JSON list of C-alpha atoms in Angstrom, two decimals:
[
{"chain": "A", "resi": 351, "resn": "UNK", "atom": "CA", "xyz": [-50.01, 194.70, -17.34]},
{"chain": "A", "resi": 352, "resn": "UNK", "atom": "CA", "xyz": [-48.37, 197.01, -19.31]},
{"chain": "A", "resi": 353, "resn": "UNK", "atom": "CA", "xyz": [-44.96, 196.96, -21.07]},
{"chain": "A", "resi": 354, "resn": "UNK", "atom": "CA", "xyz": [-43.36, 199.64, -19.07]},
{"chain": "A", "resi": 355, "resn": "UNK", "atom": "CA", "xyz": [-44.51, 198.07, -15.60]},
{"chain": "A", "resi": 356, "resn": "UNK", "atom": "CA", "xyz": [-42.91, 194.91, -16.99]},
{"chain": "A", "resi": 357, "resn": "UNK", "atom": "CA", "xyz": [-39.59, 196.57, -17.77]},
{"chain": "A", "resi": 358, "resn": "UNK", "atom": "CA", "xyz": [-40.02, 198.35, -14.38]},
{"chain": "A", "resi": 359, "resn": "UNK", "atom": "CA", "xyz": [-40.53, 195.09, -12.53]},
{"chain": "A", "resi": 360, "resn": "UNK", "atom": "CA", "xyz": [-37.54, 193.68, -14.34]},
{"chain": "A", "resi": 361, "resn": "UNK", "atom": "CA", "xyz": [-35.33, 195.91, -13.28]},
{"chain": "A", "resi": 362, "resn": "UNK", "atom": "CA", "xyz": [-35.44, 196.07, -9.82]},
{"chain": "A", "resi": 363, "resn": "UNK", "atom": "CA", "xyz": [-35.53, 191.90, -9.42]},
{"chain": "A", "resi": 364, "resn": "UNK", "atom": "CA", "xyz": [-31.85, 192.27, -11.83]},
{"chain": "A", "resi": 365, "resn": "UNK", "atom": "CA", "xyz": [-30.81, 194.96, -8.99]},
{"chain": "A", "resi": 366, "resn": "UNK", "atom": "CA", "xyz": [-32.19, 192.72, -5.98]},
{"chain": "A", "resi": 367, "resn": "UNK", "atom": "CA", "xyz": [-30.43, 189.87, -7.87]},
{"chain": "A", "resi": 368, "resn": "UNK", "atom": "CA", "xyz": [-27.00, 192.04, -7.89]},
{"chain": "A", "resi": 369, "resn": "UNK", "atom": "CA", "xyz": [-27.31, 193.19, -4.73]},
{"chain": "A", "resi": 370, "resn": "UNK", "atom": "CA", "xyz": [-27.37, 189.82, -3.31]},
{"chain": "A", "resi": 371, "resn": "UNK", "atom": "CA", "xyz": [-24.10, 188.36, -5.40]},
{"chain": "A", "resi": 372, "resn": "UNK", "atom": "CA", "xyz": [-22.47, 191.95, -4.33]},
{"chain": "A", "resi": 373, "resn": "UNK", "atom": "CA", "xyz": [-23.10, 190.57, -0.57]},
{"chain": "A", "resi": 374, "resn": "UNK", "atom": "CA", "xyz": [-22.13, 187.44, -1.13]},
{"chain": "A", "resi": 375, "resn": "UNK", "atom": "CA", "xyz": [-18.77, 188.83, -2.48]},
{"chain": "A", "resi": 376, "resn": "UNK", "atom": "CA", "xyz": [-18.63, 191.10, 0.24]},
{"chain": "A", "resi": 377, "resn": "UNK", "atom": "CA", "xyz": [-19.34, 188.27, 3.00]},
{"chain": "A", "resi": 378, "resn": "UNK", "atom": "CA", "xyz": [-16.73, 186.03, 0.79]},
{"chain": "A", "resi": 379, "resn": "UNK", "atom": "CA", "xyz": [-13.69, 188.36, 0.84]},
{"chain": "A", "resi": 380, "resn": "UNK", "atom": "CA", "xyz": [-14.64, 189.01, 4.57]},
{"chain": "A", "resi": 381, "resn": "UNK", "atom": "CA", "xyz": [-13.93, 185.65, 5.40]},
{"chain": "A", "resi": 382, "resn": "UNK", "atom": "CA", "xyz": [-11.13, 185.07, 3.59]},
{"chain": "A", "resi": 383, "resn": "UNK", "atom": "CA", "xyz": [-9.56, 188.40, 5.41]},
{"chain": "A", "resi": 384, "resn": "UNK", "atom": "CA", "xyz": [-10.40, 187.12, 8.80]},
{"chain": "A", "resi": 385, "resn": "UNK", "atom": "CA", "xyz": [-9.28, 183.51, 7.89]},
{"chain": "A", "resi": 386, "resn": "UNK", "atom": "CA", "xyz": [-5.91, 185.33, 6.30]},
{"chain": "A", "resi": 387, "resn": "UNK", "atom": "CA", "xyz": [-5.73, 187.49, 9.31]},
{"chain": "A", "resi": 388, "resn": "UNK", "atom": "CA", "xyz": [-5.83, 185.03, 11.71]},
{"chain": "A", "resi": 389, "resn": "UNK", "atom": "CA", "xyz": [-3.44, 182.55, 9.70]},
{"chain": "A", "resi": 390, "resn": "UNK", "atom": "CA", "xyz": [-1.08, 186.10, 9.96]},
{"chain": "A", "resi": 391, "resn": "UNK", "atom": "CA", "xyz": [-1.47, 186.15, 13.72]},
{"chain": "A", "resi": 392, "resn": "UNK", "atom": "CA", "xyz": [-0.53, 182.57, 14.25]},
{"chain": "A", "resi": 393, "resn": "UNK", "atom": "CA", "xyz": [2.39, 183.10, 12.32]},
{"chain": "A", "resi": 394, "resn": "UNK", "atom": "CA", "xyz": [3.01, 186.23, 14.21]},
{"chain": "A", "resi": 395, "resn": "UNK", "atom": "CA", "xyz": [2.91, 184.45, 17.23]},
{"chain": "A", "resi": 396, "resn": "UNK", "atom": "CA", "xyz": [5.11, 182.04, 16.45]},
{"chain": "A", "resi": 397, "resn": "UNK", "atom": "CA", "xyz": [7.67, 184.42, 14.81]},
{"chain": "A", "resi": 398, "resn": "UNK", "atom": "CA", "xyz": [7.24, 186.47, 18.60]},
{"chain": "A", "resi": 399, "resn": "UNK", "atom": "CA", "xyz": [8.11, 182.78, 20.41]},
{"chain": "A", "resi": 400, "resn": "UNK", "atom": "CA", "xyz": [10.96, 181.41, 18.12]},
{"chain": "A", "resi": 401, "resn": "UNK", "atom": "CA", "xyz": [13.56, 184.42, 18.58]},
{"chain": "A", "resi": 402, "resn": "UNK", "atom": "CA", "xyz": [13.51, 184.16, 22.50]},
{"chain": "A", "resi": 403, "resn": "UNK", "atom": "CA", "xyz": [13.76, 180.04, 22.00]},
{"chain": "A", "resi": 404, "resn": "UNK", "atom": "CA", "xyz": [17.11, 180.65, 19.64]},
{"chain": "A", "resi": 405, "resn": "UNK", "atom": "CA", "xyz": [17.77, 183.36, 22.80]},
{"chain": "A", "resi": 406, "resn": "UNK", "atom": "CA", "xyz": [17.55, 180.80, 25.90]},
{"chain": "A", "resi": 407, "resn": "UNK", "atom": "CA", "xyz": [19.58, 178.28, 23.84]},
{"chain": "A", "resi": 408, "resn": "UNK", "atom": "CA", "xyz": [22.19, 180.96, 22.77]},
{"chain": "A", "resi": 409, "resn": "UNK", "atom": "CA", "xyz": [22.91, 181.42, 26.65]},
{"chain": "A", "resi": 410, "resn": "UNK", "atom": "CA", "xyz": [23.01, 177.66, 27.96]},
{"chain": "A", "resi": 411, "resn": "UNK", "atom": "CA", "xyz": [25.51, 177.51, 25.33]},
{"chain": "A", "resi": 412, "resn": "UNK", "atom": "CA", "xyz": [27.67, 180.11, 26.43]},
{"chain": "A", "resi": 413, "resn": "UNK", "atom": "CA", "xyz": [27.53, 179.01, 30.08]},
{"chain": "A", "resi": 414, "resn": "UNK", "atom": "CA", "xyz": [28.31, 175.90, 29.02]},
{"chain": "A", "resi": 415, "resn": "UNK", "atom": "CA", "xyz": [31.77, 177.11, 27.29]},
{"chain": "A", "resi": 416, "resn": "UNK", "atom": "CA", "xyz": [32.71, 179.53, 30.10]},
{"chain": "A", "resi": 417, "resn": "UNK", "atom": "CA", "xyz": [32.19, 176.55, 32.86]},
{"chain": "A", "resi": 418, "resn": "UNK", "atom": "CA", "xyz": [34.25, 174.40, 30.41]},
{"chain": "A", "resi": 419, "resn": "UNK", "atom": "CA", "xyz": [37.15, 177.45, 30.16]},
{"chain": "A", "resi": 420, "resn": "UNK", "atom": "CA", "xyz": [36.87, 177.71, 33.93]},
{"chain": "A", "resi": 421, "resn": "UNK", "atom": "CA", "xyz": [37.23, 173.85, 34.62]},
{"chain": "A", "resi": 422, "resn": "UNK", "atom": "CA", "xyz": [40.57, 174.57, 32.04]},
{"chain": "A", "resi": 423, "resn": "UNK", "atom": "CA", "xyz": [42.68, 177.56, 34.09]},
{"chain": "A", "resi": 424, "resn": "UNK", "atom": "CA", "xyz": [41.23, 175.98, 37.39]},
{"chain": "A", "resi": 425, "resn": "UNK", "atom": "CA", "xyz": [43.38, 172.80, 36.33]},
{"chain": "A", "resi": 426, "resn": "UNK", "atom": "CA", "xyz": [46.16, 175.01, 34.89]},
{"chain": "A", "resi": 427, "resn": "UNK", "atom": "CA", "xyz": [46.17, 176.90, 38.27]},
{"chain": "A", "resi": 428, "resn": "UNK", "atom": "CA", "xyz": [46.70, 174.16, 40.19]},
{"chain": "A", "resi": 429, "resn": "UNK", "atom": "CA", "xyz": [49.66, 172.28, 38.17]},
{"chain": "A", "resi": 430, "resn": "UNK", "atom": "CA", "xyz": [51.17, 175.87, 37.85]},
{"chain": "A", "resi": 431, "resn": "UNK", "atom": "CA", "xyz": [50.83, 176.05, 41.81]},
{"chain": "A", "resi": 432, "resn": "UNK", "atom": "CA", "xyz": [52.41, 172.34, 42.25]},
{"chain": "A", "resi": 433, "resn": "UNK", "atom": "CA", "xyz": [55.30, 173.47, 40.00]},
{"chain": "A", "resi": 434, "resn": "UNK", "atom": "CA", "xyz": [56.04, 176.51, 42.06]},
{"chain": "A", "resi": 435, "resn": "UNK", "atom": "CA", "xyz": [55.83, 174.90, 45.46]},
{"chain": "A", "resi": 436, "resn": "UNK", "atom": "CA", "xyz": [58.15, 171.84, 44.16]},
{"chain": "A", "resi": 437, "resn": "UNK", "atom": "CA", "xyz": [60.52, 174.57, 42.44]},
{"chain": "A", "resi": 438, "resn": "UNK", "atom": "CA", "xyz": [60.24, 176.57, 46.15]},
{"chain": "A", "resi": 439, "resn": "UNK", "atom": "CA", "xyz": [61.46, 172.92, 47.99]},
{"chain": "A", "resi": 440, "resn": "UNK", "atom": "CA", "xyz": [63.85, 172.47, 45.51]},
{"chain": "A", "resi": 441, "resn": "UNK", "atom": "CA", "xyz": [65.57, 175.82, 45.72]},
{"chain": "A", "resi": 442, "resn": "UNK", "atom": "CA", "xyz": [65.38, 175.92, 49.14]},
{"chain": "A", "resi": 443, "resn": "UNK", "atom": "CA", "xyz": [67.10, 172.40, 49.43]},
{"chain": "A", "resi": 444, "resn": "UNK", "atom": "CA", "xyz": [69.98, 173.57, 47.26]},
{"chain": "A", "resi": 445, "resn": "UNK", "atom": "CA", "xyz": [70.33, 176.63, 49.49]},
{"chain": "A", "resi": 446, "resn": "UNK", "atom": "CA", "xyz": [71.01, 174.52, 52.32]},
{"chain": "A", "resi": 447, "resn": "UNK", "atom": "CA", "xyz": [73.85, 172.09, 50.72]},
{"chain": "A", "resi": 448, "resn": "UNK", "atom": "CA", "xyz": [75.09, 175.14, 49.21]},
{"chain": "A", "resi": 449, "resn": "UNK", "atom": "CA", "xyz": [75.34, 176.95, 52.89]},
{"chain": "A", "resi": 450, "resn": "UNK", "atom": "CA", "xyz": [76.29, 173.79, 53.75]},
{"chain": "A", "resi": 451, "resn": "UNK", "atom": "CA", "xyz": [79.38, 172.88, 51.78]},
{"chain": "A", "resi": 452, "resn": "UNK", "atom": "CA", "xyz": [80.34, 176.39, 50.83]},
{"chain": "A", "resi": 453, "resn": "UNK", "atom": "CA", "xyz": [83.36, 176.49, 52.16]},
{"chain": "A", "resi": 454, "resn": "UNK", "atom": "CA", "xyz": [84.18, 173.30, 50.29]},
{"chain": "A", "resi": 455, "resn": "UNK", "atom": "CA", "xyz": [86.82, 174.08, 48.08]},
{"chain": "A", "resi": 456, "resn": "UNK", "atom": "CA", "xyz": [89.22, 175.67, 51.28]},
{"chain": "A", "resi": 457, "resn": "UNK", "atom": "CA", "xyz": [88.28, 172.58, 53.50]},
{"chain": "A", "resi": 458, "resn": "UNK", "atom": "CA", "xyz": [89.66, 170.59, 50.60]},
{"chain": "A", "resi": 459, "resn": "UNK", "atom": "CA", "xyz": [93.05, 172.52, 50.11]},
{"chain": "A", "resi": 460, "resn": "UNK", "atom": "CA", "xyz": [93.60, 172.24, 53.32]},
{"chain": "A", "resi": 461, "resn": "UNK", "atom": "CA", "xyz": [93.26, 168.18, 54.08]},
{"chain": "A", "resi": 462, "resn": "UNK", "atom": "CA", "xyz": [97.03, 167.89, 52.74]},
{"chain": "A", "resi": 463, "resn": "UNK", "atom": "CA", "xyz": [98.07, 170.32, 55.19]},
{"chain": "A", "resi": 464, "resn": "UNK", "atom": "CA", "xyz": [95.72, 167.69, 57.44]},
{"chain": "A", "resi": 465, "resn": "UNK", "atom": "CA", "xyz": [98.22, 165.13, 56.22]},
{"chain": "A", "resi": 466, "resn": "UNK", "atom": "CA", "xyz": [100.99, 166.54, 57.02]},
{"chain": "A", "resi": 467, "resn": "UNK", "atom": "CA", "xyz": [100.46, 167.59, 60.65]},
{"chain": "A", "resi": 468, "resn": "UNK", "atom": "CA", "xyz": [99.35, 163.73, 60.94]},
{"chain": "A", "resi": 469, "resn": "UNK", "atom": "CA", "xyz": [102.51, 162.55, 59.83]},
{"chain": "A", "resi": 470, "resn": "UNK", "atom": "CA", "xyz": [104.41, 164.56, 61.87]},
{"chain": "A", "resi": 471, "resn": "UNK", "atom": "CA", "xyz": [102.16, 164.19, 65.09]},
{"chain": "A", "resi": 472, "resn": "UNK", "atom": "CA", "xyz": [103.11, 160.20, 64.46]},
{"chain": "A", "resi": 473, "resn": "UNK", "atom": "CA", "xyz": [106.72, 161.03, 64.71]},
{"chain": "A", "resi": 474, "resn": "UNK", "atom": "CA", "xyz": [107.99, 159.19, 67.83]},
{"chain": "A", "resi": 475, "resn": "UNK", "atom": "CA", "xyz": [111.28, 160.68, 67.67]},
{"chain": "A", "resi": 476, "resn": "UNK", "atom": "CA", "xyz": [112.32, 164.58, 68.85]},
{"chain": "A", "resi": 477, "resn": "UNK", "atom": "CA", "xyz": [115.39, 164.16, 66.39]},
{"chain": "A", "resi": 478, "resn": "UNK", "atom": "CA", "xyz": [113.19, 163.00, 63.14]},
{"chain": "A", "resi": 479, "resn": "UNK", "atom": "CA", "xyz": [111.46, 165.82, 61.76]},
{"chain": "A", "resi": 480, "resn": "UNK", "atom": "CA", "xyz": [111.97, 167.80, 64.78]},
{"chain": "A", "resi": 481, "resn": "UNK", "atom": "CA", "xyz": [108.88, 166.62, 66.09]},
{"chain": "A", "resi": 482, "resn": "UNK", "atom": "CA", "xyz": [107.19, 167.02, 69.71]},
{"chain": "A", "resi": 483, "resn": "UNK", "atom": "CA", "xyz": [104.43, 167.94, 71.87]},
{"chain": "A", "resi": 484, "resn": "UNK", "atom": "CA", "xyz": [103.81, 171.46, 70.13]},
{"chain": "A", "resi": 485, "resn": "UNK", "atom": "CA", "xyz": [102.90, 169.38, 66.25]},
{"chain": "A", "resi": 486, "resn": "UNK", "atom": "CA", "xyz": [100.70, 167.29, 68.17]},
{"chain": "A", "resi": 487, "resn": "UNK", "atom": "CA", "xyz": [98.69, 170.05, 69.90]},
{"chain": "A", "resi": 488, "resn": "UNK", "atom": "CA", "xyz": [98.37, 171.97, 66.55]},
{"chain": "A", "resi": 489, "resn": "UNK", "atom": "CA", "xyz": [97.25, 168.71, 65.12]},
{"chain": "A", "resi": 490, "resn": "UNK", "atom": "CA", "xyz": [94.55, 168.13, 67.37]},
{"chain": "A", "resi": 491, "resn": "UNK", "atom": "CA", "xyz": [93.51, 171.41, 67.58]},
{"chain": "A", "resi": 492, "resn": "UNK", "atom": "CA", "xyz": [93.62, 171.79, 63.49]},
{"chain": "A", "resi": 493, "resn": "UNK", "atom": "CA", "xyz": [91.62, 168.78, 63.14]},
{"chain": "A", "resi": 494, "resn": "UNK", "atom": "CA", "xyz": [89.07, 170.11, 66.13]},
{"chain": "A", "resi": 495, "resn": "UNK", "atom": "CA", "xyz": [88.32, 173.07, 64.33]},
{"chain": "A", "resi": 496, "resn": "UNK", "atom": "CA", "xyz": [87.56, 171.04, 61.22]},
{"chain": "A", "resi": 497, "resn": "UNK", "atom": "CA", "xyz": [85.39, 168.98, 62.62]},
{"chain": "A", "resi": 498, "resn": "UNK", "atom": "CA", "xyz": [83.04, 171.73, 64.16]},
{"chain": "A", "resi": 499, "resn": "UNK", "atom": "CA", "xyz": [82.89, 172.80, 60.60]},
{"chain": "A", "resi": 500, "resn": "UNK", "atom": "CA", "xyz": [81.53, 169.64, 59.91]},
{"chain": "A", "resi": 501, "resn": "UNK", "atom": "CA", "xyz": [84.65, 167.62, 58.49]},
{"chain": "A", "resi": 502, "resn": "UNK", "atom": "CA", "xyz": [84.60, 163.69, 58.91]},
{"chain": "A", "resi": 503, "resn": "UNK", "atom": "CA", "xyz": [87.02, 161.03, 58.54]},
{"chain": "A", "resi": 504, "resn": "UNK", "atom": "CA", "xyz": [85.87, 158.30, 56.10]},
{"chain": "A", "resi": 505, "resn": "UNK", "atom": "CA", "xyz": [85.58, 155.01, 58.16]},
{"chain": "A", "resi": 506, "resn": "UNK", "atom": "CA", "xyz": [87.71, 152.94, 55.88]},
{"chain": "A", "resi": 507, "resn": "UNK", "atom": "CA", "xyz": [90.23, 150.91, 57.74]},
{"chain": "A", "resi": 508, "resn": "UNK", "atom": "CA", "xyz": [88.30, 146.78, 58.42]},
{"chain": "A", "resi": 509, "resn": "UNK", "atom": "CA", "xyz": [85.65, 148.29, 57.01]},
{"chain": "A", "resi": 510, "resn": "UNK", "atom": "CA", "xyz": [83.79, 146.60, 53.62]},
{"chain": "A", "resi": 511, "resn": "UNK", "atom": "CA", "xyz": [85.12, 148.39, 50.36]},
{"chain": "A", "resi": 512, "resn": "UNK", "atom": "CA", "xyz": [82.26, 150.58, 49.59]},
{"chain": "A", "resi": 513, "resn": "UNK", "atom": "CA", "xyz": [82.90, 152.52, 45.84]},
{"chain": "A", "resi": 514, "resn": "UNK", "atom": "CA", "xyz": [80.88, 155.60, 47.51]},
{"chain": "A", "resi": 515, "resn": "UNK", "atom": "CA", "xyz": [83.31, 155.93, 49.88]},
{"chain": "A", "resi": 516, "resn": "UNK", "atom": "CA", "xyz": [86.71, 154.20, 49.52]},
{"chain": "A", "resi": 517, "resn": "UNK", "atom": "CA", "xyz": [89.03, 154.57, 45.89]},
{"chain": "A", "resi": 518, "resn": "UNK", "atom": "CA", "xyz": [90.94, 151.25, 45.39]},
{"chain": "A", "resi": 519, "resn": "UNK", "atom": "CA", "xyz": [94.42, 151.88, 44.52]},
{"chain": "A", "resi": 520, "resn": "UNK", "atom": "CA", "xyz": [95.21, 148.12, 44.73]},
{"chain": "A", "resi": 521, "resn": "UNK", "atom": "CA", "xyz": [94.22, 144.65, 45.34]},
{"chain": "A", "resi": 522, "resn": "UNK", "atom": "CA", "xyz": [96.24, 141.84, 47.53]},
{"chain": "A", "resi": 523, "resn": "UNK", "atom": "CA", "xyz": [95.15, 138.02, 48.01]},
{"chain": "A", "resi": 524, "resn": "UNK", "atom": "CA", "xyz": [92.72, 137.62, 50.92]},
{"chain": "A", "resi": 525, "resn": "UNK", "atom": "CA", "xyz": [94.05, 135.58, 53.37]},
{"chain": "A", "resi": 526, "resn": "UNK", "atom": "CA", "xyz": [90.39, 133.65, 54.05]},
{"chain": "A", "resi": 527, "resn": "UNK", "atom": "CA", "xyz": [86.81, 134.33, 52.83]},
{"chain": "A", "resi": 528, "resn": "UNK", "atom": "CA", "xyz": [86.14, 136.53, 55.31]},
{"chain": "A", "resi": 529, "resn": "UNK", "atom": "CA", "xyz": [88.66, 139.08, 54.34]},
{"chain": "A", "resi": 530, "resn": "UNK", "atom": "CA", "xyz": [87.57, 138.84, 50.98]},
{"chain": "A", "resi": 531, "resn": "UNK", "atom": "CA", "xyz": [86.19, 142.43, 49.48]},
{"chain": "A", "resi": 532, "resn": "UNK", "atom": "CA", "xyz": [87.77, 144.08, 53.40]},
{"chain": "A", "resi": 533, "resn": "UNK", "atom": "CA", "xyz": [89.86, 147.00, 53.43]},
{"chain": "A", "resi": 534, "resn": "UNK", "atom": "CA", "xyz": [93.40, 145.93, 54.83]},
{"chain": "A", "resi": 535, "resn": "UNK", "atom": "CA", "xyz": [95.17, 149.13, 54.37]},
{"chain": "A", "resi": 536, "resn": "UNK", "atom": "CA", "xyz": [94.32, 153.13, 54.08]},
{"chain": "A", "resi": 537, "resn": "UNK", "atom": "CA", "xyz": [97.47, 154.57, 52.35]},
{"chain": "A", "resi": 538, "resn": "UNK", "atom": "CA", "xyz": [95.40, 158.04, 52.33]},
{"chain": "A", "resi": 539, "resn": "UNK", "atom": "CA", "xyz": [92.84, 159.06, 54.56]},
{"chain": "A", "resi": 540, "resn": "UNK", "atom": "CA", "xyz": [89.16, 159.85, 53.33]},
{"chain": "A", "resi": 541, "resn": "UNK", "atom": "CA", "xyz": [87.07, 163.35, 54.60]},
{"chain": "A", "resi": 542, "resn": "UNK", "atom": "CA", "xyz": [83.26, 164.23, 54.24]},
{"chain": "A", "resi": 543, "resn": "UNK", "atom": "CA", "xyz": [81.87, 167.60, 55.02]},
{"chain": "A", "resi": 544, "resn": "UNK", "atom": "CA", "xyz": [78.48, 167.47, 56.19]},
{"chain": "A", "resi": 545, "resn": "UNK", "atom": "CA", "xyz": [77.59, 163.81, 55.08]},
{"chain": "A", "resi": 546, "resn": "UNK", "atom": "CA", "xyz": [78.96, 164.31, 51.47]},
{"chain": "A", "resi": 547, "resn": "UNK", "atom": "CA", "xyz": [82.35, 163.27, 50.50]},
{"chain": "A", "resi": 548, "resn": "UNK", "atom": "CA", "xyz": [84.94, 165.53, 49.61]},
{"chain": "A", "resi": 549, "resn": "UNK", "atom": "CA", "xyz": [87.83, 163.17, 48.78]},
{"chain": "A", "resi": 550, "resn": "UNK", "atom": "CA", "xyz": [87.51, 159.43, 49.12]},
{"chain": "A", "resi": 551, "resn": "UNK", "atom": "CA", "xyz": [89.75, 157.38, 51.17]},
{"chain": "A", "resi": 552, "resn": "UNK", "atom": "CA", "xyz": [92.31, 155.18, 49.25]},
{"chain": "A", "resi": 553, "resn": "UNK", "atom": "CA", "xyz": [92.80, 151.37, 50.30]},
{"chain": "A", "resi": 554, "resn": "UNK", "atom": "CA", "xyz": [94.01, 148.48, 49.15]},
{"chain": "A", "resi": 555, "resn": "UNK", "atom": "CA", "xyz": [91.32, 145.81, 49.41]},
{"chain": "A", "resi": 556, "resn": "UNK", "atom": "CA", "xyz": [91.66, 141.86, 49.53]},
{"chain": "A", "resi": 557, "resn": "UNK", "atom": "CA", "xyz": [90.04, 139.76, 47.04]}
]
């Protein structure tokens, strides 16, 4: 065989030779771009499913504040609405003791006048006083009109000293136990006006 053959030979088995490494390169980085490309789209994929995760959770959370802000003004609502309706029954109650004993203050300046006219009507006598029939009439009639406006005498004579009702101006010896804490004497009559007392009947009580 000649040299040149030789050399020819040679050289085409080092090209076959680089050839093959060349494809084994090729085949090599291949891989490693599908293995790097699919590593990629796993982490794509998982990048894609994590944002709408963080998304869901973002809105239970929120619902769970606004249903806990709700349960708050639903309570306030209803403590502000048993407020108002005990404030309504409360003003509405004062409007009727106010209508009630509104004409207090006159009812009161009169009940000496009241006193008076008794003392007189009590008068046995034309020639003391100058009392008669005519004091007695105005009397009654005074003390009718009264009590259509609701005036009432303060039970207080025999009756058991009661501080909401009777003043004590004095105390006298009881004469047995069961006069003991009685009222013996009214030296000034009591009034109410519509179940409250406007002046309080003053007794001397036994002890």
């Amino acid at each position: 065989m000649s040299k040149k053959k030789q050399e020819k030979r040679k050289t085409d088995k080092e090209q076959v030779d680089q050839a093959a490494v060349n494809g084994g390169r090729d085949k090599a980085g291949s891989e490693r771009q599908d293995e790097t490309a699919g590593q990629q789209g796993t982490k794509d994929s998982a990048a894609d499913s994590d944002p709408q995760t963080d998304e869901i959770a973002v809105y239970q959370e929120r619902i769970e504040t606004l249903e806990s802000q709700l349960d708050e003004s639903r309570d306030k609502f209803l403590r502000l609405f048993s407020e108002f309706d005990n404030f309504r029954k409360r003003v509405g109650k004062e409007r009727i003791e106010l209508a009630k004993t509104a004409a207090e203050s006159v009812i009161t300046a009169l009940l000496p006048v009241l006193d008076d006219l008794e003392r007189a009507s009590q008068v046995k006598s034309r020639d003391e006083l100058g009392a008669d029939d005519g004091v007695q009439l105005i009397f009654n009639k005074f003390k009718s009109i009264l009590r259509q406006k609701g005036v009432e005498e303060v039970p207080a004579q025999g009756q058991a000293f009661d501080t909401d009702y009777h003043e004590a101006i004095t105390h006298v010896p009881a004469s047995d136990d069961q006069q003991k804490g009685m009222v013996v004497e009214e030296v000034q009559k009591g009034y109410m006006l519509n179940g409250k007392v406007i002046r309080f009947a003053r007794v001397v009580v036994a002890n």
